[in-house]
Amino acid sequence: MNFKSYLLLVCLLMVSLSYSTAQQIEMPQASPASSIAQKIGLTDVKIEYSRPSAKGRKIFGELVPYGDVWRTGANAATIITFSTEVMIEGRKVPAGSYALYAIPGKSEWTMILSKNTGLWGAVGYNQEDDLLRFKVKPGKTGQKYETMEINFVDMTDTGASVAIKWEQVRVKFRIETEVDGIVMSQIKALVIDQEPTNPGLYYQAANYYFTTNKDLPIALDWINKSVDSDPKYWTMHLKAKIELALGKKKEAIESANKSMEMARDAKNPDYVGLNERLIKSIK
């Protein structure tokens, strides 16, 4: 092939590629892509999947056969990503992205986390790529889900459940994250091992000790330092709650009244109500 012929061929290929790209028609997807993200404790969790619809078909046992590996959605494999190490159904899972597969059954499902995230659905799935398998029990939903849905439910400070719902079937699995060790290491570094000049750090440390029922006398010492440096209606309210938890009712009423007065000045009715209810509970 001479140079002119080669140049002509290249030009024709470029024109053909440009034509094929320009002529595509964009239409709604039968199973549109979706993603959900949730902060669980201190961990970012994201799920990316495509949402198929029933469209009059029976789903589990027919469209999605029992006993077969399912992509847990449509199109490409469903991907779940964790920013830190987590525990899933009591099993440790390192930070990273994983394909989420399922093997549905009438009375039991096998959920799978695969290290291979590059497959189209379950085509080419290999059990050797599994990081984790665990069992879950399917339940019935109170309504029919025409379109498959994945969401986070049963939220706590340290965990959440992932719920997969389609037709009238629901399965859930639990994610738990490390929180206390991380927070306590920060409190040690920023509050215990030094004397911070930021009153907000004392407030945060006192609030964590109070909500997790740790050393309340230390929590009171920290909130006093915060209030003495820069009193706010929310820090005064926390002081009142800690004092009440320590049995210091007189001091708690006094702190709650100060907090309520400051909240009124700041035009914050929520904290006015919180303090009124706190004082009422003491009397």
mmCIF file of N, CA and C in Angstrom, residues 167-230:
data_model
loop_
_atom_site.group_PDB
_atom_site.id
_atom_site.type_symbol
_atom_site.label_atom_id
_atom_site.label_comp_id
_atom_site.label_asym_id
_atom_site.label_seq_id
_atom_site.Cartn_x
_atom_site.Cartn_y
_atom_site.Cartn_z
ATOM 1 N N GLU A 167 -40.057 -6.647 43.579
ATOM 2 C CA GLU A 167 -41.312 -7.372 43.642
ATOM 3 C C GLU A 167 -41.804 -7.249 45.092
ATOM 4 N N GLN A 168 -42.016 -8.334 45.780
ATOM 5 C CA GLN A 168 -42.370 -8.242 47.200
ATOM 6 C C GLN A 168 -41.370 -9.009 48.065
ATOM 7 N N VAL A 169 -40.123 -9.028 47.604
ATOM 8 C CA VAL A 169 -39.041 -9.715 48.308
ATOM 9 C C VAL A 169 -38.034 -8.678 48.802
ATOM 10 N N ARG A 170 -37.578 -8.880 50.020
ATOM 11 C CA ARG A 170 -36.561 -7.999 50.589
ATOM 12 C C ARG A 170 -35.512 -8.844 51.306
ATOM 13 N N VAL A 171 -34.246 -8.507 51.072
ATOM 14 C CA VAL A 171 -33.153 -9.087 51.850
ATOM 15 C C VAL A 171 -32.317 -7.940 52.413
ATOM 16 N N LYS A 172 -31.733 -8.169 53.574
ATOM 17 C CA LYS A 172 -30.913 -7.148 54.218
ATOM 18 C C LYS A 172 -29.623 -7.774 54.729
ATOM 19 N N PHE A 173 -28.573 -6.967 54.743
ATOM 20 C CA PHE A 173 -27.359 -7.384 55.435
ATOM 21 C C PHE A 173 -26.786 -6.181 56.169
ATOM 22 N N ARG A 174 -26.063 -6.480 57.252
ATOM 23 C CA ARG A 174 -25.627 -5.447 58.193
ATOM 24 C C ARG A 174 -24.172 -5.047 57.973
ATOM 25 N N ILE A 175 -23.943 -3.740 57.977
ATOM 26 C CA ILE A 175 -22.594 -3.174 57.918
ATOM 27 C C ILE A 175 -22.321 -2.472 59.240
ATOM 28 N N GLU A 176 -21.225 -2.810 59.882
ATOM 29 C CA GLU A 176 -20.793 -2.127 61.094
ATOM 30 C C GLU A 176 -19.411 -1.524 60.862
ATOM 31 N N THR A 177 -19.179 -0.346 61.441
ATOM 32 C CA THR A 177 -17.920 0.357 61.228
ATOM 33 C C THR A 177 -17.252 0.670 62.560
ATOM 34 N N GLU A 178 -15.951 0.874 62.514
ATOM 35 C CA GLU A 178 -15.190 1.247 63.700
ATOM 36 C C GLU A 178 -15.347 2.746 63.938
ATOM 37 N N VAL A 179 -15.805 3.108 65.108
ATOM 38 C CA VAL A 179 -15.994 4.518 65.451
ATOM 39 C C VAL A 179 -15.264 4.857 66.747
ATOM 40 N N ASP A 180 -15.530 4.106 67.799
ATOM 41 C CA ASP A 180 -15.036 4.486 69.122
ATOM 42 C C ASP A 180 -13.514 4.592 69.167
ATOM 43 N N GLY A 181 -12.814 3.629 68.622
ATOM 44 C CA GLY A 181 -11.355 3.665 68.649
ATOM 45 C C GLY A 181 -10.800 4.873 67.923
ATOM 46 N N ILE A 182 -11.424 5.216 66.792
ATOM 47 C CA ILE A 182 -10.948 6.359 66.006
ATOM 48 C C ILE A 182 -11.216 7.666 66.745
ATOM 49 N N VAL A 183 -12.436 7.810 67.282
ATOM 50 C CA VAL A 183 -12.776 9.040 68.001
ATOM 51 C C VAL A 183 -11.915 9.187 69.246
ATOM 52 N N MET A 184 -11.735 8.100 69.982
ATOM 53 C CA MET A 184 -10.955 8.174 71.207
ATOM 54 C C MET A 184 -9.496 8.523 70.930
ATOM 55 N N SER A 185 -8.958 8.052 69.830
ATOM 56 C CA SER A 185 -7.572 8.408 69.489
ATOM 57 C C SER A 185 -7.460 9.892 69.167
ATOM 58 N N GLN A 186 -8.502 10.436 68.533
ATOM 59 C CA GLN A 186 -8.500 11.875 68.256
ATOM 60 C C GLN A 186 -8.631 12.683 69.547
ATOM 61 N N ILE A 187 -9.507 12.236 70.442
ATOM 62 C CA ILE A 187 -9.675 12.942 71.712
ATOM 63 C C ILE A 187 -8.372 12.912 72.505
ATOM 64 N N LYS A 188 -7.690 11.772 72.488
ATOM 65 C CA LYS A 188 -6.418 11.679 73.204
ATOM 66 C C LYS A 188 -5.394 12.653 72.628
ATOM 67 N N ALA A 189 -5.315 12.678 71.284
ATOM 68 C CA ALA A 189 -4.308 13.522 70.637
ATOM 69 C C ALA A 189 -4.614 15.003 70.772
ATOM 70 N N LEU A 190 -5.898 15.372 70.684
ATOM 71 C CA LEU A 190 -6.261 16.789 70.605
ATOM 72 C C LEU A 190 -6.698 17.402 71.932
ATOM 73 N N VAL A 191 -7.129 16.559 72.880
ATOM 74 C CA VAL A 191 -7.668 17.100 74.136
ATOM 75 C C VAL A 191 -6.897 16.598 75.352
ATOM 76 N N ILE A 192 -6.670 15.292 75.433
ATOM 77 C CA ILE A 192 -6.048 14.719 76.625
ATOM 78 C C ILE A 192 -4.555 15.025 76.680
ATOM 79 N N ASP A 193 -3.874 14.855 75.537
ATOM 80 C CA ASP A 193 -2.417 15.023 75.525
ATOM 81 C C ASP A 193 -1.974 16.475 75.408
ATOM 82 N N GLN A 194 -2.898 17.391 75.252
ATOM 83 C CA GLN A 194 -2.553 18.802 75.186
ATOM 84 C C GLN A 194 -3.723 19.621 75.702
ATOM 85 N N GLU A 195 -3.498 20.891 75.920
ATOM 86 C CA GLU A 195 -4.567 21.781 76.363
ATOM 87 C C GLU A 195 -4.973 22.659 75.178
ATOM 88 N N PRO A 196 -6.052 22.288 74.493
ATOM 89 C CA PRO A 196 -6.432 23.047 73.302
ATOM 90 C C PRO A 196 -6.924 24.455 73.636
ATOM 91 N N THR A 197 -6.688 25.360 72.707
ATOM 92 C CA THR A 197 -7.200 26.724 72.854
ATOM 93 C C THR A 197 -8.572 26.866 72.207
ATOM 94 N N ASN A 198 -8.960 25.865 71.465
ATOM 95 C CA ASN A 198 -10.256 25.884 70.790
ATOM 96 C C ASN A 198 -11.318 25.305 71.716
ATOM 97 N N PRO A 199 -12.271 26.105 72.211
ATOM 98 C CA PRO A 199 -13.303 25.581 73.118
ATOM 99 C C PRO A 199 -14.194 24.542 72.465
ATOM 100 N N GLY A 200 -14.267 24.579 71.138
ATOM 101 C CA GLY A 200 -15.080 23.601 70.432
ATOM 102 C C GLY A 200 -14.576 22.183 70.608
ATOM 103 N N LEU A 201 -13.252 22.023 70.755
ATOM 104 C CA LEU A 201 -12.703 20.685 70.964
ATOM 105 C C LEU A 201 -13.130 20.123 72.318
ATOM 106 N N TYR A 202 -13.147 20.969 73.337
ATOM 107 C CA TYR A 202 -13.620 20.529 74.656
ATOM 108 C C TYR A 202 -15.096 20.135 74.582
ATOM 109 N N TYR A 203 -15.885 20.918 73.841
ATOM 110 C CA TYR A 203 -17.315 20.601 73.693
ATOM 111 C C TYR A 203 -17.502 19.254 72.994
ATOM 112 N N GLN A 204 -16.773 19.038 71.894
ATOM 113 C CA GLN A 204 -16.912 17.787 71.147
ATOM 114 C C GLN A 204 -16.519 16.583 72.003
ATOM 115 N N ALA A 205 -15.407 16.725 72.727
ATOM 116 C CA ALA A 205 -14.954 15.616 73.569
ATOM 117 C C ALA A 205 -15.958 15.335 74.685
ATOM 118 N N ALA A 206 -16.464 16.403 75.315
ATOM 119 C CA ALA A 206 -17.451 16.230 76.389
ATOM 120 C C ALA A 206 -18.725 15.592 75.852
ATOM 121 N N ASN A 207 -19.155 16.017 74.677
ATOM 122 C CA ASN A 207 -20.379 15.478 74.080
ATOM 123 C C ASN A 207 -20.220 13.991 73.763
ATOM 124 N N TYR A 208 -19.047 13.596 73.255
ATOM 125 C CA TYR A 208 -18.836 12.189 72.939
ATOM 126 C C TYR A 208 -18.820 11.350 74.214
ATOM 127 N N TYR A 209 -18.158 11.832 75.248
ATOM 128 C CA TYR A 209 -18.137 11.101 76.510
ATOM 129 C C TYR A 209 -19.550 10.968 77.088
ATOM 130 N N PHE A 210 -20.353 12.028 76.946
ATOM 131 C CA PHE A 210 -21.716 11.985 77.480
ATOM 132 C C PHE A 210 -22.585 11.002 76.696
ATOM 133 N N THR A 211 -22.553 11.090 75.367
ATOM 134 C CA THR A 211 -23.433 10.247 74.550
ATOM 135 C C THR A 211 -23.032 8.777 74.602
ATOM 136 N N THR A 212 -21.765 8.496 74.886
ATOM 137 C CA THR A 212 -21.317 7.105 74.962
ATOM 138 C C THR A 212 -21.173 6.625 76.406
ATOM 139 N N ASN A 213 -21.612 7.465 77.329
ATOM 140 C CA ASN A 213 -21.631 7.104 78.761
ATOM 141 C C ASN A 213 -20.252 6.689 79.262
ATOM 142 N N LYS A 214 -19.263 7.514 78.951
ATOM 143 C CA LYS A 214 -17.915 7.273 79.449
ATOM 144 C C LYS A 214 -17.738 8.043 80.762
ATOM 145 N N ASP A 215 -16.542 8.547 81.029
ATOM 146 C CA ASP A 215 -16.213 9.180 82.306
ATOM 147 C C ASP A 215 -16.901 10.548 82.401
ATOM 148 N N LEU A 216 -18.066 10.612 83.077
ATOM 149 C CA LEU A 216 -18.849 11.851 83.117
ATOM 150 C C LEU A 216 -18.172 12.974 83.910
ATOM 151 N N PRO A 217 -17.451 12.695 85.004
ATOM 152 C CA PRO A 217 -16.730 13.801 85.656
ATOM 153 C C PRO A 217 -15.724 14.473 84.730
ATOM 154 N N ILE A 218 -15.038 13.701 83.916
ATOM 155 C CA ILE A 218 -14.118 14.294 82.942
ATOM 156 C C ILE A 218 -14.894 15.083 81.901
ATOM 157 N N ALA A 219 -16.033 14.544 81.464
ATOM 158 C CA ALA A 219 -16.876 15.261 80.501
ATOM 159 C C ALA A 219 -17.323 16.605 81.072
ATOM 160 N N LEU A 220 -17.666 16.619 82.351
ATOM 161 C CA LEU A 220 -18.079 17.878 82.993
ATOM 162 C C LEU A 220 -16.916 18.860 83.054
ATOM 163 N N ASP A 221 -15.735 18.363 83.338
ATOM 164 C CA ASP A 221 -14.560 19.239 83.368
ATOM 165 C C ASP A 221 -14.322 19.863 82.000
ATOM 166 N N TRP A 222 -14.449 19.059 80.957
ATOM 167 C CA TRP A 222 -14.228 19.575 79.603
ATOM 168 C C TRP A 222 -15.298 20.587 79.202
ATOM 169 N N ILE A 223 -16.552 20.298 79.498
ATOM 170 C CA ILE A 223 -17.598 21.239 79.090
ATOM 171 C C ILE A 223 -17.497 22.533 79.895
ATOM 172 N N ASN A 224 -17.032 22.450 81.138
ATOM 173 C CA ASN A 224 -16.807 23.670 81.914
ATOM 174 C C ASN A 224 -15.727 24.534 81.270
ATOM 175 N N LYS A 225 -14.673 23.906 80.781
ATOM 176 C CA LYS A 225 -13.614 24.658 80.101
ATOM 177 C C LYS A 225 -14.134 25.312 78.833
ATOM 178 N N SER A 226 -15.002 24.617 78.114
ATOM 179 C CA SER A 226 -15.596 25.184 76.897
ATOM 180 C C SER A 226 -16.489 26.373 77.237
ATOM 181 N N VAL A 227 -17.331 26.203 78.229
ATOM 182 C CA VAL A 227 -18.273 27.255 78.629
ATOM 183 C C VAL A 227 -17.533 28.466 79.210
ATOM 184 N N ASP A 228 -16.519 28.212 80.015
ATOM 185 C CA ASP A 228 -15.754 29.313 80.610
ATOM 186 C C ASP A 228 -15.052 30.143 79.542
ATOM 187 N N SER A 229 -14.616 29.478 78.467
ATOM 188 C CA SER A 229 -13.891 30.177 77.408
ATOM 189 C C SER A 229 -14.821 30.892 76.440
ATOM 190 N N ASP A 230 -15.910 30.216 76.059
ATOM 191 C CA ASP A 230 -16.809 30.792 75.040
ATOM 192 C C ASP A 230 -18.202 30.191 75.200
#
